[in-house]
Amino acid sequence: RETFLPPLFHRHQNRTRTRMSGIAIGLNKGHAIQKRTLAPRPSNRKGASSKRGTFVKDVVREVSGYAPYEKRIIELMRNQLDKRALRFAKKRVGSHQRAKRKREELANVARLLAKKNAEAPKAAAAAAAAAAKK
């Protein structure tokens, strides 16, 4: 009686497979063909942000500001509570990946705000010095 022994790997699972050999048996069995290079499909661009889209998002963000939960996340990150911020974001936006993305986005905002606040006294001092010279 014959027993069926499965191969170590299926030929479709072997990602680094060489081209078909033109022989009817073996790992690379099959008719030898020339692979076609296909034009990129419009669906490949789905989700990619355009210049106009990013501009619109920036304008809306500038006009409407941040949601209360986003302000709280920024505040948590100012106090070096990144893990707590991630947990809070996850609760609000629904998934771990979205929460990580939101935390990273708001971390950049918090960094920019901190930089802006650090430069504000220097700019005020420079303006006062310029006004004093006049």
mmCIF file of C-alpha atoms in Angstrom:
data_model
loop_
_atom_site.group_PDB
_atom_site.id
_atom_site.type_symbol
_atom_site.label_atom_id
_atom_site.label_comp_id
_atom_site.label_asym_id
_atom_site.label_seq_id
_atom_site.Cartn_x
_atom_site.Cartn_y
_atom_site.Cartn_z
ATOM 1 C CA ARG A 1 0.000 0.000 0.000
ATOM 2 C CA GLU A 2 1.331 3.439 -0.954
ATOM 3 C CA THR A 3 1.574 6.240 1.583
ATOM 4 C CA PHE A 4 1.390 9.820 0.451
ATOM 5 C CA LEU A 5 4.275 11.969 1.690
ATOM 6 C CA PRO A 6 3.677 15.696 1.230
ATOM 7 C CA PRO A 7 6.545 17.631 -0.355
ATOM 8 C CA LEU A 8 8.689 19.829 1.872
ATOM 9 C CA PHE A 9 7.209 22.899 0.259
ATOM 10 C CA HIS A 10 4.593 23.477 -2.369
ATOM 11 C CA ARG A 11 5.908 24.990 -5.579
ATOM 12 C CA HIS A 12 3.557 28.011 -5.253
ATOM 13 C CA GLN A 13 4.825 28.745 -1.744
ATOM 14 C CA ASN A 14 8.443 28.956 -2.872
ATOM 15 C CA ARG A 15 8.717 32.707 -3.456
ATOM 16 C CA THR A 16 12.237 32.560 -4.901
ATOM 17 C CA ARG A 17 11.229 30.022 -7.525
ATOM 18 C CA THR A 18 13.122 29.986 -10.800
ATOM 19 C CA ARG A 19 11.320 30.179 -14.122
ATOM 20 C CA MET A 20 9.273 27.282 -15.436
ATOM 21 C CA SER A 21 11.483 24.706 -17.080
ATOM 22 C CA GLY A 22 9.188 23.514 -19.854
ATOM 23 C CA ILE A 23 9.262 19.995 -18.379
ATOM 24 C CA ALA A 24 6.072 18.366 -17.082
ATOM 25 C CA ILE A 25 7.550 17.148 -13.782
ATOM 26 C CA GLY A 26 9.700 18.553 -11.009
ATOM 27 C CA LEU A 27 9.621 21.663 -8.856
ATOM 28 C CA ASN A 28 9.768 24.062 -11.794
ATOM 29 C CA LYS A 29 7.388 22.119 -13.987
ATOM 30 C CA GLY A 30 5.236 23.954 -16.463
ATOM 31 C CA HIS A 31 5.280 25.715 -19.792
ATOM 32 C CA ALA A 32 8.148 28.216 -20.101
ATOM 33 C CA ILE A 33 6.684 31.713 -20.483
ATOM 34 C CA GLN A 34 7.805 35.319 -20.651
ATOM 35 C CA LYS A 35 6.423 37.301 -17.670
ATOM 36 C CA ARG A 36 4.473 40.357 -18.773
ATOM 37 C CA THR A 37 5.229 43.696 -17.149
ATOM 38 C CA LEU A 38 1.844 45.183 -16.345
ATOM 39 C CA ALA A 39 1.047 48.883 -16.224
ATOM 40 C CA PRO A 40 0.275 50.158 -12.713
ATOM 41 C CA ARG A 41 -3.418 50.079 -11.875
ATOM 42 C CA PRO A 42 -5.263 53.092 -10.509
ATOM 43 C CA SER A 43 -6.175 51.036 -7.422
ATOM 44 C CA ASN A 44 -2.478 50.951 -6.484
ATOM 45 C CA ARG A 45 -2.676 54.682 -5.757
ATOM 46 C CA LYS A 46 -5.614 54.316 -3.376
ATOM 47 C CA GLY A 47 -4.994 56.067 -0.089
ATOM 48 C CA ALA A 48 -1.987 58.042 -1.346
ATOM 49 C CA SER A 49 -2.279 61.709 -0.390
ATOM 50 C CA SER A 50 -2.277 64.295 -3.151
ATOM 51 C CA LYS A 51 -0.981 67.863 -2.858
ATOM 52 C CA ARG A 52 -4.500 69.238 -2.941
ATOM 53 C CA GLY A 53 -5.774 66.773 -0.350
ATOM 54 C CA THR A 54 -2.951 67.549 2.086
ATOM 55 C CA PHE A 55 -3.509 71.275 1.561
ATOM 56 C CA VAL A 56 -7.230 70.910 2.332
ATOM 57 C CA LYS A 57 -6.460 68.834 5.449
ATOM 58 C CA ASP A 58 -3.976 71.472 6.654
ATOM 59 C CA VAL A 59 -6.468 74.314 6.118
ATOM 60 C CA VAL A 60 -9.244 72.410 7.932
ATOM 61 C CA ARG A 61 -6.873 71.579 10.806
ATOM 62 C CA GLU A 62 -5.781 75.219 11.033
ATOM 63 C CA VAL A 63 -9.362 76.518 11.067
ATOM 64 C CA SER A 64 -11.015 73.920 13.299
ATOM 65 C CA GLY A 65 -8.097 73.112 15.619
ATOM 66 C CA TYR A 66 -7.869 69.894 17.593
ATOM 67 C CA ALA A 67 -10.589 67.761 19.144
ATOM 68 C CA PRO A 68 -10.681 67.659 22.953
ATOM 69 C CA TYR A 69 -9.337 64.077 23.008
ATOM 70 C CA GLU A 70 -6.428 65.143 20.776
ATOM 71 C CA LYS A 71 -5.635 68.025 23.125
ATOM 72 C CA ARG A 72 -5.598 65.571 26.010
ATOM 73 C CA ILE A 73 -3.211 63.257 24.122
ATOM 74 C CA ILE A 74 -0.889 66.207 23.454
ATOM 75 C CA GLU A 75 -1.040 67.129 27.155
ATOM 76 C CA LEU A 76 -0.213 63.549 28.179
ATOM 77 C CA MET A 77 2.794 63.539 25.868
ATOM 78 C CA ARG A 78 4.000 66.875 27.249
ATOM 79 C CA ASN A 79 4.135 65.130 30.635
ATOM 80 C CA GLN A 80 6.104 62.171 29.148
ATOM 81 C CA LEU A 81 3.151 59.791 29.515
ATOM 82 C CA ASP A 82 3.450 58.253 26.036
ATOM 83 C CA LYS A 83 2.102 54.841 27.033
ATOM 84 C CA ARG A 84 -0.927 56.395 28.723
ATOM 85 C CA ALA A 85 -1.424 58.562 25.602
ATOM 86 C CA LEU A 86 -1.381 55.437 23.422
ATOM 87 C CA ARG A 87 -3.923 53.684 25.642
ATOM 88 C CA PHE A 88 -6.170 56.733 25.617
ATOM 89 C CA ALA A 89 -5.861 57.112 21.833
ATOM 90 C CA LYS A 90 -6.614 53.422 21.339
ATOM 91 C CA LYS A 91 -9.785 53.791 23.366
ATOM 92 C CA ARG A 92 -10.866 56.778 21.269
ATOM 93 C CA VAL A 93 -9.897 55.790 17.716
ATOM 94 C CA GLY A 94 -10.622 52.069 17.978
ATOM 95 C CA SER A 95 -7.519 50.134 16.959
ATOM 96 C CA HIS A 96 -3.891 49.837 18.007
ATOM 97 C CA GLN A 97 -2.499 50.786 14.576
ATOM 98 C CA ARG A 98 -4.701 53.881 14.303
ATOM 99 C CA ALA A 99 -3.776 54.859 17.854
ATOM 100 C CA LYS A 100 -0.059 54.581 17.085
ATOM 101 C CA ARG A 101 -0.514 56.710 13.973
ATOM 102 C CA LYS A 102 -2.544 59.310 15.891
ATOM 103 C CA ARG A 103 0.016 59.417 18.722
ATOM 104 C CA GLU A 104 2.857 59.911 16.240
ATOM 105 C CA GLU A 105 0.963 62.690 14.443
ATOM 106 C CA LEU A 106 0.203 64.476 17.710
ATOM 107 C CA ALA A 107 3.774 63.920 18.962
ATOM 108 C CA ASN A 108 4.988 65.903 15.947
ATOM 109 C CA VAL A 109 2.463 68.633 16.790
ATOM 110 C CA ALA A 110 3.606 68.694 20.433
ATOM 111 C CA ARG A 111 7.244 68.910 19.279
ATOM 112 C CA LEU A 112 6.417 71.852 16.995
ATOM 113 C CA LEU A 113 4.484 73.600 19.781
ATOM 114 C CA ALA A 114 7.396 73.132 22.205
ATOM 115 C CA LYS A 115 9.827 74.488 19.628
ATOM 116 C CA LYS A 116 7.539 77.456 18.926
ATOM 117 C CA ASN A 117 7.162 78.195 22.657
ATOM 118 C CA ALA A 118 10.944 77.987 23.142
ATOM 119 C CA GLU A 119 11.538 80.495 20.323
ATOM 120 C CA ALA A 120 8.762 82.902 21.433
ATOM 121 C CA PRO A 121 10.744 84.549 24.300
ATOM 122 C CA LYS A 122 13.797 84.972 22.030
ATOM 123 C CA ALA A 123 11.661 86.610 19.329
ATOM 124 C CA ALA A 124 9.990 88.869 21.908
ATOM 125 C CA ALA A 125 13.371 89.885 23.321
ATOM 126 C CA ALA A 126 14.693 90.627 19.836
ATOM 127 C CA ALA A 127 11.578 92.729 19.058
ATOM 128 C CA ALA A 128 11.950 94.634 22.328
ATOM 129 C CA ALA A 129 15.620 95.299 21.608
ATOM 130 C CA ALA A 130 14.781 96.548 18.118
ATOM 131 C CA ALA A 131 12.057 98.818 19.547
ATOM 132 C CA ALA A 132 14.485 100.169 22.168
ATOM 133 C CA LYS A 133 17.025 101.133 19.479
ATOM 134 C CA LYS A 134 14.453 103.313 17.721
#
